[in-house]
Amino acid sequence: MKLTAWRAALRIARRDAARAKGRSALVLAMIALPVLGVAGVDVIARSAQLEPAEKAARQMGTAQAYVTMSQRGGSILQDPPGENTVSQVPDQDRPQTAAQKRSADTDPARLLTELLPGAVLVPTDNDTGTTTTTREGRMQVTLDEADLTDPVWRGKLNVVAGAAPTRPDQIAATRGFLDRSDLRVGDRTAIHGLDSTPYTITAVVEDPHYLDRNMLYGRPGAVFAPMAQADPAVADSGRVRNGSSWLVKLPAGARVDWSKVRELNDHGFTVVSRAVLLDPPARSEVPYYAAEQSSSSAVSKTALAIAAMVPGMALLEIVLLAGPAFAVGARRSRRQLGLLAAGGGDRAHVRAVVLAGGAVLGSGGAVLGLLGGVGLVGLFRGQLEHLAGQRFGHLDVQPLDLLGVALIGLVTGLLAAVVPAVQASRQDVIAALTGRGDSKPANRTVAVIGAVMVAGGTALALLCAIGNTAVVAGLLGGSVIAELGMLLCTPVLIGLFGRLGRHLPLSPRLALRDSVRHRGRTAPAVAAVMAAVAGAVAVGIYHASDVEKQRQDYRPTLPSGAVALYQPSGPADDPGRFPMLLQSVETHLDGLGRRADVQEMTALPGDCTTGYLCGYVRAVKPPDKRCPADDVQDPDKARAYQDDPRCAVERGLPEYPTSFFGDTLVGDAALLHNLLDVHDPAAEQALAAGKALVFRPGFVTDGKLYLRAEEQPTQAQTDAGDYQGKQRDVAVDAVEVHASVPFAVTVLSPQAAQKAGLGVRGAGSLWKPAGTLSDKSVQKATADLAKLDGNAYLTVEQGFKPETDVLTLGLTGFAGLVALGAAGIATGLAAADSQQDLATLAAVGASGGIRRRLSGFQCGVIAAMGAVLGLVCGAVPALALRLLEARNSTVWVNGVPAGHEDPVIAVPWANLAGLLIGLPLVAVLLAAVLTRSRIGLTRRAG
């Protein structure tokens, strides 16, 4: 065609779009919607991905390096960002190097200043847990020291309100602390042990990488030193740790390059260098990659598959959403196209007009989608950052990315208009002018091909994921093939859905029959809803599975909601004090229920009141079942036992189960109820009879359990370099009992422990409330306990809380938005295509209510069919990705690889039910509300 003909076609398309404003708006929205989703996710992904300079600021502020002593007396290998390391400890096969000996004999801070001449070291990340006063009482908080007036902290810790502390009695707080404590800038808070000298909160400080932290920051030397002076036991207990991490400030022009990083690695330091982050070394210069080549390649393969799946499935969604829009537009313009053909226009002219419509509406939709996606991210940026718990580096709008998205939207829009253009050019002129359509039966051969594609694509994606081969092509290709195959099956499936009409009332039965009769307009709309729902389902299943994996990996120390009081010393020290602590807790916390007192076994017999000096007792497996790697310190030597069946990991159970009080406990039936949720009369009788209850398989043999009692080494042994005290194994009668969550390995009665020659000491008490305790009541109880005993510790198990990154949040939000919007728009387009039917009903006397119900059920039928098919299509990529991640994840036991993780797949049934029920319901209501009560009779076409 000549250029002038294309100009005429564009002019006709533009005028037609302006004349049919309602239909054009729906088509524009349908095209803009997936572009909006892809553009929004792109902006979120780019913004969440920190630039090297931003990453450096988050880790080290304005310093030149962030250094941690990781292996004193040894050396390490690290990757350039310092995120992954491998320790190298000297042994008989690897003699100690001069650098390792220097590391072992020299104070780390002094050694670091010797290796970095002119460096100024700023201690960091030496936080410790304590309690502070709140408006309601007292609560747990994490405490650290930092001179926030020093510019070195800028980017790592930012003062967002108030003024940085300048005096020893001033302190800065995070927003999380202020929200929980109900305090504000200007209020005062007292730290445990320093109640007589409270600190004034002068600033709100923010860690951009951890927005939800519950932290207080005092000036250097103003917090930890007074805590240690007030209570020397605090320093001895390790609650105030010696620093092992520093921000390194260097003279102007000095830098820590890769060669200096390697030198520091030889002395056991892990280094995050600003210079290395900005200019990383070649991969061949990094020994770490050679040592960890297999695991790093596995991680990159999974990440690559995810990076390919998201844009690939989004591109398919754009195509499948744009196609119905142009199909409806072409059908609504049938008469105009028929007039063009009757006036002498050939098929090429008709195709050009339809394609021009695709260009006009496609370009407009692409621009609207880009503006909408960027605008929504900018509008809800703060909420996204707080939900994800970290700040963007900056709002990163990449013009080339967005231009590519717009071009993809335009090109796919044009491609989607090709089929409607060809169909319009082949239509019968008389049929077009009279408005009569043709209703062709579904092609069963095409449906069979589609079914084969669905089965083959699903098998390809899943097999490639399980086999860990050709993951990008297999997963993406298989998912696309399966979805396209479902598209080919749609006309036949619509017919099968139509058979349900015989069981429905009049209005939905008519809607189903109308959908079957007009498959030409039903199938594209169903395909559009299917594509949108498939994206939402894929993201939903993947996210739910990830949350379930986090839940399984979460290791609580108490049942969810349980309350535990830790007893710092035995009752013999002060027999009346612990009952006072119990009374305080039960007074301030209502509805605690029955109390379970907890004791722990000690290596020395009798009632022990000196804590760790009495030694420890732990359950061990029988010699014939014990993994030999348990007694091997060197990981390389432990690998020799990786195929030993005794070292096999116990699936579904934590490797080192332990409760808040330990894993070898002494108690009665109340402890079984509150801690282990065991309500077995036989188990209670066995406990009362002096038998040990064992909750882990493999520990009981011939009715016996082995307990290893380890005494503390004497001072003479320690001086001689022997840090392992005297050990002995004790066998006690035992029975194995099932517990849903084995918070302990074994529970004995006090009499059984004493009979075995072991001691007991009070560890605390445990309650399992029926309801949820308020944070304010816990703060009041904690404050009262501090008055009675500063070392008493009250904790409430909050249960599992999922962690979600900002990209997952963005994908979930935009997928839901596109699914809901596409369902409404697609059904709206189908309703616009059925206006002539509604006009016919009006002509024969149908009331407005009948027309609204029919229109509503027509749209509801389309949304329901699309939701069902989308559910099937969306499950394929989600399941494939979860299988791939499991295949590339290694289970480690005692430093030895023990196979791959089991795939964790969780289906969000409530969300899927909401899609299957909610989308059709919303479509019905919208169509019924928007259908006009009065419809003017259309002009006769013939």
mmCIF file of N, CA and C in Angstrom, residues 347-454:
data_model
loop_
_atom_site.group_PDB
_atom_site.id
_atom_site.type_symbol
_atom_site.label_atom_id
_atom_site.label_comp_id
_atom_site.label_asym_id
_atom_site.label_seq_id
_atom_site.Cartn_x
_atom_site.Cartn_y
_atom_site.Cartn_z
ATOM 1 N N ARG A 347 -9.213 -5.702 0.213
ATOM 2 C CA ARG A 347 -8.924 -6.302 1.510
ATOM 3 C C ARG A 347 -7.731 -5.645 2.198
ATOM 4 N N ALA A 348 -6.769 -5.214 1.413
ATOM 5 C CA ALA A 348 -5.604 -4.559 2.011
ATOM 6 C C ALA A 348 -6.005 -3.279 2.730
ATOM 7 N N HIS A 349 -6.982 -2.529 2.153
ATOM 8 C CA HIS A 349 -7.427 -1.299 2.797
ATOM 9 C C HIS A 349 -8.133 -1.603 4.120
ATOM 10 N N VAL A 350 -8.965 -2.667 4.105
ATOM 11 C CA VAL A 350 -9.657 -3.042 5.344
ATOM 12 C C VAL A 350 -8.652 -3.449 6.418
ATOM 13 N N ARG A 351 -7.671 -4.266 6.038
ATOM 14 C CA ARG A 351 -6.643 -4.673 7.011
ATOM 15 C C ARG A 351 -5.891 -3.451 7.539
ATOM 16 N N ALA A 352 -5.615 -2.495 6.643
ATOM 17 C CA ALA A 352 -4.864 -1.308 7.048
ATOM 18 C C ALA A 352 -5.636 -0.482 8.064
ATOM 19 N N VAL A 353 -6.955 -0.395 7.900
ATOM 20 C CA VAL A 353 -7.752 0.395 8.836
ATOM 21 C C VAL A 353 -7.726 -0.251 10.223
ATOM 22 N N VAL A 354 -7.883 -1.587 10.267
ATOM 23 C CA VAL A 354 -7.857 -2.266 11.565
ATOM 24 C C VAL A 354 -6.480 -2.154 12.208
ATOM 25 N N LEU A 355 -5.416 -2.350 11.413
ATOM 26 C CA LEU A 355 -4.065 -2.209 11.955
ATOM 27 C C LEU A 355 -3.785 -0.786 12.405
ATOM 28 N N ALA A 356 -4.318 0.181 11.679
ATOM 29 C CA ALA A 356 -4.143 1.574 12.092
ATOM 30 C C ALA A 356 -4.825 1.827 13.429
ATOM 31 N N GLY A 357 -5.994 1.194 13.608
ATOM 32 C CA GLY A 357 -6.641 1.302 14.912
ATOM 33 C C GLY A 357 -5.762 0.729 16.008
ATOM 34 N N GLY A 358 -5.073 -0.393 15.711
ATOM 35 C CA GLY A 358 -4.142 -0.957 16.674
ATOM 36 C C GLY A 358 -3.009 -0.009 16.995
ATOM 37 N N ALA A 359 -2.509 0.701 15.960
ATOM 38 C CA ALA A 359 -1.416 1.641 16.184
ATOM 39 C C ALA A 359 -1.869 2.824 17.031
ATOM 40 N N VAL A 360 -3.054 3.368 16.714
ATOM 41 C CA VAL A 360 -3.546 4.539 17.434
ATOM 42 C C VAL A 360 -3.831 4.196 18.895
ATOM 43 N N LEU A 361 -4.635 3.159 19.102
ATOM 44 C CA LEU A 361 -4.998 2.806 20.468
ATOM 45 C C LEU A 361 -3.839 2.147 21.214
ATOM 46 N N GLY A 362 -2.989 1.388 20.489
ATOM 47 C CA GLY A 362 -1.845 0.760 21.140
ATOM 48 C C GLY A 362 -0.855 1.770 21.670
ATOM 49 N N SER A 363 -0.547 2.794 20.871
ATOM 50 C CA SER A 363 0.397 3.819 21.324
ATOM 51 C C SER A 363 -0.178 4.609 22.489
ATOM 52 N N GLY A 364 -1.481 4.936 22.388
ATOM 53 C CA GLY A 364 -2.104 5.659 23.498
ATOM 54 C C GLY A 364 -2.126 4.825 24.770
ATOM 55 N N GLY A 365 -2.463 3.535 24.640
ATOM 56 C CA GLY A 365 -2.488 2.673 25.813
ATOM 57 C C GLY A 365 -1.117 2.485 26.427
ATOM 58 N N ALA A 366 -0.086 2.380 25.574
ATOM 59 C CA ALA A 366 1.270 2.199 26.090
ATOM 60 C C ALA A 366 1.713 3.419 26.899
ATOM 61 N N VAL A 367 1.412 4.620 26.378
ATOM 62 C CA VAL A 367 1.792 5.841 27.093
ATOM 63 C C VAL A 367 1.046 5.946 28.416
ATOM 64 N N LEU A 368 -0.261 5.687 28.391
ATOM 65 C CA LEU A 368 -1.044 5.735 29.630
ATOM 66 C C LEU A 368 -0.544 4.707 30.642
ATOM 67 N N GLY A 369 -0.195 3.506 30.161
ATOM 68 C CA GLY A 369 0.311 2.475 31.061
ATOM 69 C C GLY A 369 1.616 2.874 31.720
ATOM 70 N N LEU A 370 2.532 3.478 30.946
ATOM 71 C CA LEU A 370 3.801 3.915 31.509
ATOM 72 C C LEU A 370 3.585 4.980 32.576
ATOM 73 N N LEU A 371 2.777 5.974 32.251
ATOM 74 C CA LEU A 371 2.533 7.049 33.214
ATOM 75 C C LEU A 371 1.858 6.497 34.474
ATOM 76 N N GLY A 372 0.906 5.579 34.284
ATOM 77 C CA GLY A 372 0.220 5.010 35.436
ATOM 78 C C GLY A 372 1.131 4.175 36.311
ATOM 79 N N GLY A 373 1.985 3.346 35.696
ATOM 80 C CA GLY A 373 2.879 2.501 36.474
ATOM 81 C C GLY A 373 3.870 3.309 37.290
ATOM 82 N N VAL A 374 4.524 4.286 36.652
ATOM 83 C CA VAL A 374 5.494 5.117 37.360
ATOM 84 C C VAL A 374 4.793 5.946 38.425
ATOM 85 N N GLY A 375 3.619 6.468 38.085
ATOM 86 C CA GLY A 375 2.889 7.300 39.034
ATOM 87 C C GLY A 375 2.458 6.526 40.273
ATOM 88 N N LEU A 376 1.984 5.295 40.094
ATOM 89 C CA LEU A 376 1.553 4.503 41.246
ATOM 90 C C LEU A 376 2.725 4.173 42.167
ATOM 91 N N VAL A 377 3.870 3.820 41.592
ATOM 92 C CA VAL A 377 5.042 3.520 42.432
ATOM 93 C C VAL A 377 5.471 4.756 43.203
ATOM 94 N N GLY A 378 5.500 5.903 42.497
ATOM 95 C CA GLY A 378 5.864 7.141 43.182
ATOM 96 C C GLY A 378 4.876 7.506 44.273
ATOM 97 N N LEU A 379 3.581 7.257 44.030
ATOM 98 C CA LEU A 379 2.544 7.618 45.002
ATOM 99 C C LEU A 379 2.598 6.738 46.244
ATOM 100 N N PHE A 380 2.842 5.435 46.041
ATOM 101 C CA PHE A 380 2.827 4.496 47.173
ATOM 102 C C PHE A 380 4.229 4.051 47.573
ATOM 103 N N ARG A 381 5.225 4.834 47.236
ATOM 104 C CA ARG A 381 6.602 4.454 47.558
ATOM 105 C C ARG A 381 6.810 4.265 49.054
ATOM 106 N N GLY A 382 6.320 5.207 49.848
ATOM 107 C CA GLY A 382 6.515 5.109 51.294
ATOM 108 C C GLY A 382 5.896 3.859 51.885
ATOM 109 N N GLN A 383 4.669 3.537 51.449
ATOM 110 C CA GLN A 383 4.013 2.338 51.965
ATOM 111 C C GLN A 383 4.757 1.074 51.559
ATOM 112 N N LEU A 384 5.259 1.032 50.320
ATOM 113 C CA LEU A 384 6.022 -0.130 49.871
ATOM 114 C C LEU A 384 7.284 -0.314 50.707
ATOM 115 N N GLU A 385 7.992 0.780 50.965
ATOM 116 C CA GLU A 385 9.234 0.697 51.733
ATOM 117 C C GLU A 385 8.975 0.217 53.157
ATOM 118 N N HIS A 386 7.910 0.692 53.776
ATOM 119 C CA HIS A 386 7.635 0.286 55.151
ATOM 120 C C HIS A 386 7.157 -1.154 55.215
ATOM 121 N N LEU A 387 6.362 -1.592 54.236
ATOM 122 C CA LEU A 387 5.925 -2.986 54.223
ATOM 123 C C LEU A 387 7.109 -3.926 54.031
ATOM 124 N N ALA A 388 8.054 -3.525 53.168
ATOM 125 C CA ALA A 388 9.232 -4.361 52.918
ATOM 126 C C ALA A 388 10.295 -4.190 53.990
ATOM 127 N N GLY A 389 10.217 -3.106 54.778
ATOM 128 C CA GLY A 389 11.178 -2.898 55.848
ATOM 129 C C GLY A 389 12.498 -2.319 55.407
ATOM 130 N N GLN A 390 12.578 -1.740 54.202
ATOM 131 C CA GLN A 390 13.816 -1.113 53.758
ATOM 132 C C GLN A 390 13.525 -0.054 52.707
ATOM 133 N N ARG A 391 14.413 0.935 52.630
ATOM 134 C CA ARG A 391 14.253 2.037 51.699
ATOM 135 C C ARG A 391 14.764 1.665 50.308
ATOM 136 N N PHE A 392 14.176 2.284 49.295
ATOM 137 C CA PHE A 392 14.780 2.244 47.965
ATOM 138 C C PHE A 392 16.118 2.972 48.017
ATOM 139 N N GLY A 393 17.013 2.625 47.085
ATOM 140 C CA GLY A 393 18.202 3.444 46.938
ATOM 141 C C GLY A 393 17.807 4.821 46.432
ATOM 142 N N HIS A 394 17.001 4.847 45.396
ATOM 143 C CA HIS A 394 16.356 6.046 44.867
ATOM 144 C C HIS A 394 15.255 5.574 43.931
ATOM 145 N N LEU A 395 14.338 6.451 43.581
ATOM 146 C CA LEU A 395 13.285 6.087 42.635
ATOM 147 C C LEU A 395 13.925 6.023 41.252
ATOM 148 N N ASP A 396 14.247 4.808 40.832
ATOM 149 C CA ASP A 396 15.044 4.590 39.622
ATOM 150 C C ASP A 396 14.124 4.361 38.421
ATOM 151 N N VAL A 397 13.943 5.404 37.633
ATOM 152 C CA VAL A 397 13.145 5.325 36.404
ATOM 153 C C VAL A 397 14.106 5.238 35.234
ATOM 154 N N GLN A 398 14.225 4.073 34.631
ATOM 155 C CA GLN A 398 15.139 3.852 33.526
ATOM 156 C C GLN A 398 14.423 4.112 32.199
ATOM 157 N N PRO A 399 14.760 5.190 31.493
ATOM 158 C CA PRO A 399 14.053 5.516 30.242
ATOM 159 C C PRO A 399 14.107 4.396 29.218
ATOM 160 N N LEU A 400 15.260 3.725 29.091
ATOM 161 C CA LEU A 400 15.368 2.659 28.098
ATOM 162 C C LEU A 400 14.455 1.490 28.454
ATOM 163 N N ASP A 401 14.395 1.159 29.743
ATOM 164 C CA ASP A 401 13.482 0.089 30.165
ATOM 165 C C ASP A 401 12.047 0.437 29.809
ATOM 166 N N LEU A 402 11.636 1.659 30.173
ATOM 167 C CA LEU A 402 10.255 2.048 29.944
ATOM 168 C C LEU A 402 9.960 2.195 28.459
ATOM 169 N N LEU A 403 10.949 2.668 27.701
ATOM 170 C CA LEU A 403 10.752 2.738 26.255
ATOM 171 C C LEU A 403 10.582 1.344 25.674
ATOM 172 N N GLY A 404 11.384 0.400 26.189
ATOM 173 C CA GLY A 404 11.231 -0.982 25.724
ATOM 174 C C GLY A 404 9.867 -1.545 26.065
ATOM 175 N N VAL A 405 9.373 -1.254 27.283
ATOM 176 C CA VAL A 405 8.042 -1.719 27.677
ATOM 177 C C VAL A 405 6.981 -1.110 26.777
ATOM 178 N N ALA A 406 7.122 0.205 26.484
ATOM 179 C CA ALA A 406 6.143 0.867 25.625
ATOM 180 C C ALA A 406 6.167 0.282 24.221
ATOM 181 N N LEU A 407 7.374 0.051 23.701
ATOM 182 C CA LEU A 407 7.468 -0.527 22.355
ATOM 183 C C LEU A 407 6.904 -1.943 22.331
ATOM 184 N N ILE A 408 7.177 -2.693 23.397
ATOM 185 C CA ILE A 408 6.608 -4.043 23.459
ATOM 186 C C ILE A 408 5.088 -3.974 23.462
ATOM 187 N N GLY A 409 4.546 -3.035 24.251
ATOM 188 C CA GLY A 409 3.106 -2.878 24.278
ATOM 189 C C GLY A 409 2.544 -2.506 22.926
ATOM 190 N N LEU A 410 3.234 -1.585 22.228
ATOM 191 C CA LEU A 410 2.757 -1.159 20.911
ATOM 192 C C LEU A 410 2.884 -2.276 19.884
ATOM 193 N N VAL A 411 4.056 -2.939 19.866
ATOM 194 C CA VAL A 411 4.273 -4.000 18.877
ATOM 195 C C VAL A 411 3.333 -5.169 19.117
ATOM 196 N N THR A 412 3.208 -5.569 20.389
ATOM 197 C CA THR A 412 2.296 -6.682 20.663
ATOM 198 C C THR A 412 0.851 -6.286 20.376
ATOM 199 N N GLY A 413 0.545 -4.997 20.586
ATOM 200 C CA GLY A 413 -0.787 -4.535 20.223
ATOM 201 C C GLY A 413 -1.034 -4.650 18.738
ATOM 202 N N LEU A 414 -0.038 -4.268 17.958
ATOM 203 C CA LEU A 414 -0.177 -4.398 16.501
ATOM 204 C C LEU A 414 -0.274 -5.865 16.093
ATOM 205 N N LEU A 415 0.566 -6.707 16.725
ATOM 206 C CA LEU A 415 0.491 -8.134 16.398
ATOM 207 C C LEU A 415 -0.864 -8.719 16.791
ATOM 208 N N ALA A 416 -1.372 -8.249 17.929
ATOM 209 C CA ALA A 416 -2.677 -8.737 18.346
ATOM 210 C C ALA A 416 -3.782 -8.268 17.413
ATOM 211 N N ALA A 417 -3.551 -7.153 16.691
ATOM 212 C CA ALA A 417 -4.558 -6.649 15.753
ATOM 213 C C ALA A 417 -4.488 -7.343 14.395
ATOM 214 N N VAL A 418 -3.437 -8.159 14.184
ATOM 215 C CA VAL A 418 -3.284 -8.806 12.883
ATOM 216 C C VAL A 418 -4.435 -9.775 12.619
ATOM 217 N N VAL A 419 -4.733 -10.635 13.601
ATOM 218 C CA VAL A 419 -5.803 -11.622 13.401
ATOM 219 C C VAL A 419 -7.143 -10.946 13.188
ATOM 220 N N PRO A 420 -7.560 -9.970 14.023
ATOM 221 C CA PRO A 420 -8.810 -9.276 13.724
ATOM 222 C C PRO A 420 -8.799 -8.581 12.367
ATOM 223 N N ALA A 421 -7.624 -8.066 11.943
ATOM 224 C CA ALA A 421 -7.543 -7.391 10.637
ATOM 225 C C ALA A 421 -7.782 -8.372 9.502
ATOM 226 N N VAL A 422 -7.161 -9.540 9.604
ATOM 227 C CA VAL A 422 -7.366 -10.559 8.568
ATOM 228 C C VAL A 422 -8.816 -11.017 8.549
ATOM 229 N N GLN A 423 -9.390 -11.224 9.719
ATOM 230 C CA GLN A 423 -10.787 -11.651 9.775
ATOM 231 C C GLN A 423 -11.715 -10.593 9.208
ATOM 232 N N ALA A 424 -11.456 -9.332 9.510
ATOM 233 C CA ALA A 424 -12.310 -8.261 8.984
ATOM 234 C C ALA A 424 -12.202 -8.144 7.474
ATOM 235 N N SER A 425 -10.990 -8.368 6.939
ATOM 236 C CA SER A 425 -10.823 -8.251 5.492
ATOM 237 C C SER A 425 -11.514 -9.385 4.747
ATOM 238 N N ARG A 426 -11.767 -10.498 5.419
ATOM 239 C CA ARG A 426 -12.386 -11.653 4.772
ATOM 240 C C ARG A 426 -13.899 -11.727 4.990
ATOM 241 N N GLN A 427 -14.447 -10.821 5.756
ATOM 242 C CA GLN A 427 -15.870 -10.907 6.055
ATOM 243 C C GLN A 427 -16.705 -10.599 4.820
ATOM 244 N N ASP A 428 -17.883 -11.162 4.818
ATOM 245 C CA ASP A 428 -18.823 -10.932 3.723
ATOM 246 C C ASP A 428 -19.378 -9.512 3.825
ATOM 247 N N VAL A 429 -19.354 -8.776 2.709
ATOM 248 C CA VAL A 429 -19.759 -7.373 2.730
ATOM 249 C C VAL A 429 -21.224 -7.238 3.101
ATOM 250 N N ILE A 430 -22.084 -8.089 2.526
ATOM 251 C CA ILE A 430 -23.518 -8.006 2.813
ATOM 252 C C ILE A 430 -23.785 -8.284 4.285
ATOM 253 N N ALA A 431 -23.095 -9.318 4.830
ATOM 254 C CA ALA A 431 -23.280 -9.636 6.246
ATOM 255 C C ALA A 431 -22.817 -8.487 7.129
ATOM 256 N N ALA A 432 -21.729 -7.831 6.723
ATOM 257 C CA ALA A 432 -21.227 -6.712 7.507
ATOM 258 C C ALA A 432 -22.195 -5.544 7.486
ATOM 259 N N LEU A 433 -22.777 -5.245 6.290
ATOM 260 C CA LEU A 433 -23.694 -4.111 6.172
ATOM 261 C C LEU A 433 -25.009 -4.368 6.888
ATOM 262 N N THR A 434 -25.451 -5.610 6.906
ATOM 263 C CA THR A 434 -26.713 -5.921 7.573
ATOM 264 C C THR A 434 -26.545 -6.210 9.058
ATOM 265 N N GLY A 435 -25.284 -6.353 9.484
ATOM 266 C CA GLY A 435 -25.028 -6.601 10.902
ATOM 267 C C GLY A 435 -25.212 -8.032 11.304
ATOM 268 N N ARG A 436 -25.366 -8.921 10.343
ATOM 269 C CA ARG A 436 -25.521 -10.337 10.681
ATOM 270 C C ARG A 436 -24.153 -10.978 10.877
ATOM 271 N N GLY A 437 -24.030 -11.730 11.918
ATOM 272 C CA GLY A 437 -22.768 -12.409 12.191
ATOM 273 C C GLY A 437 -22.894 -13.884 11.920
ATOM 274 N N ASP A 438 -21.770 -14.519 11.894
ATOM 275 C CA ASP A 438 -21.772 -15.962 11.689
ATOM 276 C C ASP A 438 -21.328 -16.641 12.971
ATOM 277 N N SER A 439 -21.908 -17.771 13.199
ATOM 278 C CA SER A 439 -21.577 -18.542 14.402
ATOM 279 C C SER A 439 -21.047 -19.893 13.974
ATOM 280 N N LYS A 440 -19.723 -20.013 13.982
ATOM 281 C CA LYS A 440 -19.094 -21.253 13.557
ATOM 282 C C LYS A 440 -18.866 -22.158 14.755
ATOM 283 N N PRO A 441 -19.042 -23.453 14.553
ATOM 284 C CA PRO A 441 -18.763 -24.372 15.656
ATOM 285 C C PRO A 441 -17.265 -24.403 15.971
ATOM 286 N N ALA A 442 -16.927 -24.784 17.192
ATOM 287 C CA ALA A 442 -15.520 -24.846 17.586
ATOM 288 C C ALA A 442 -14.803 -25.954 16.825
ATOM 289 N N ASN A 443 -13.581 -25.683 16.454
ATOM 290 C CA ASN A 443 -12.766 -26.636 15.719
ATOM 291 C C ASN A 443 -12.135 -27.611 16.712
ATOM 292 N N ARG A 444 -12.591 -28.868 16.650
ATOM 293 C CA ARG A 444 -12.110 -29.848 17.616
ATOM 294 C C ARG A 444 -10.644 -30.212 17.386
ATOM 295 N N THR A 445 -10.199 -30.144 16.139
ATOM 296 C CA THR A 445 -8.791 -30.443 15.865
ATOM 297 C C THR A 445 -7.887 -29.433 16.551
ATOM 298 N N VAL A 446 -8.279 -28.157 16.472
ATOM 299 C CA VAL A 446 -7.502 -27.117 17.149
ATOM 300 C C VAL A 446 -7.509 -27.352 18.662
ATOM 301 N N ALA A 447 -8.657 -27.784 19.187
ATOM 302 C CA ALA A 447 -8.743 -28.042 20.623
ATOM 303 C C ALA A 447 -7.838 -29.198 21.037
ATOM 304 N N VAL A 448 -7.774 -30.237 20.205
ATOM 305 C CA VAL A 448 -6.887 -31.364 20.520
ATOM 306 C C VAL A 448 -5.436 -30.907 20.520
ATOM 307 N N ILE A 449 -5.069 -30.087 19.534
ATOM 308 C CA ILE A 449 -3.708 -29.545 19.500
ATOM 309 C C ILE A 449 -3.441 -28.732 20.762
ATOM 310 N N GLY A 450 -4.433 -27.934 21.165
ATOM 311 C CA GLY A 450 -4.281 -27.144 22.379
ATOM 312 C C GLY A 450 -4.093 -28.005 23.607
ATOM 313 N N ALA A 451 -4.858 -29.104 23.717
ATOM 314 C CA ALA A 451 -4.717 -29.997 24.866
ATOM 315 C C ALA A 451 -3.333 -30.625 24.919
ATOM 316 N N VAL A 452 -2.830 -31.008 23.732
ATOM 317 C CA VAL A 452 -1.478 -31.565 23.674
ATOM 318 C C VAL A 452 -0.458 -30.519 24.109
ATOM 319 N N MET A 453 -0.658 -29.271 23.696
ATOM 320 C CA MET A 453 0.260 -28.198 24.096
ATOM 321 C C MET A 453 0.211 -27.964 25.601
ATOM 322 N N VAL A 454 -0.986 -28.028 26.186
ATOM 323 C CA VAL A 454 -1.098 -27.841 27.635
ATOM 324 C C VAL A 454 -0.324 -28.947 28.368
#
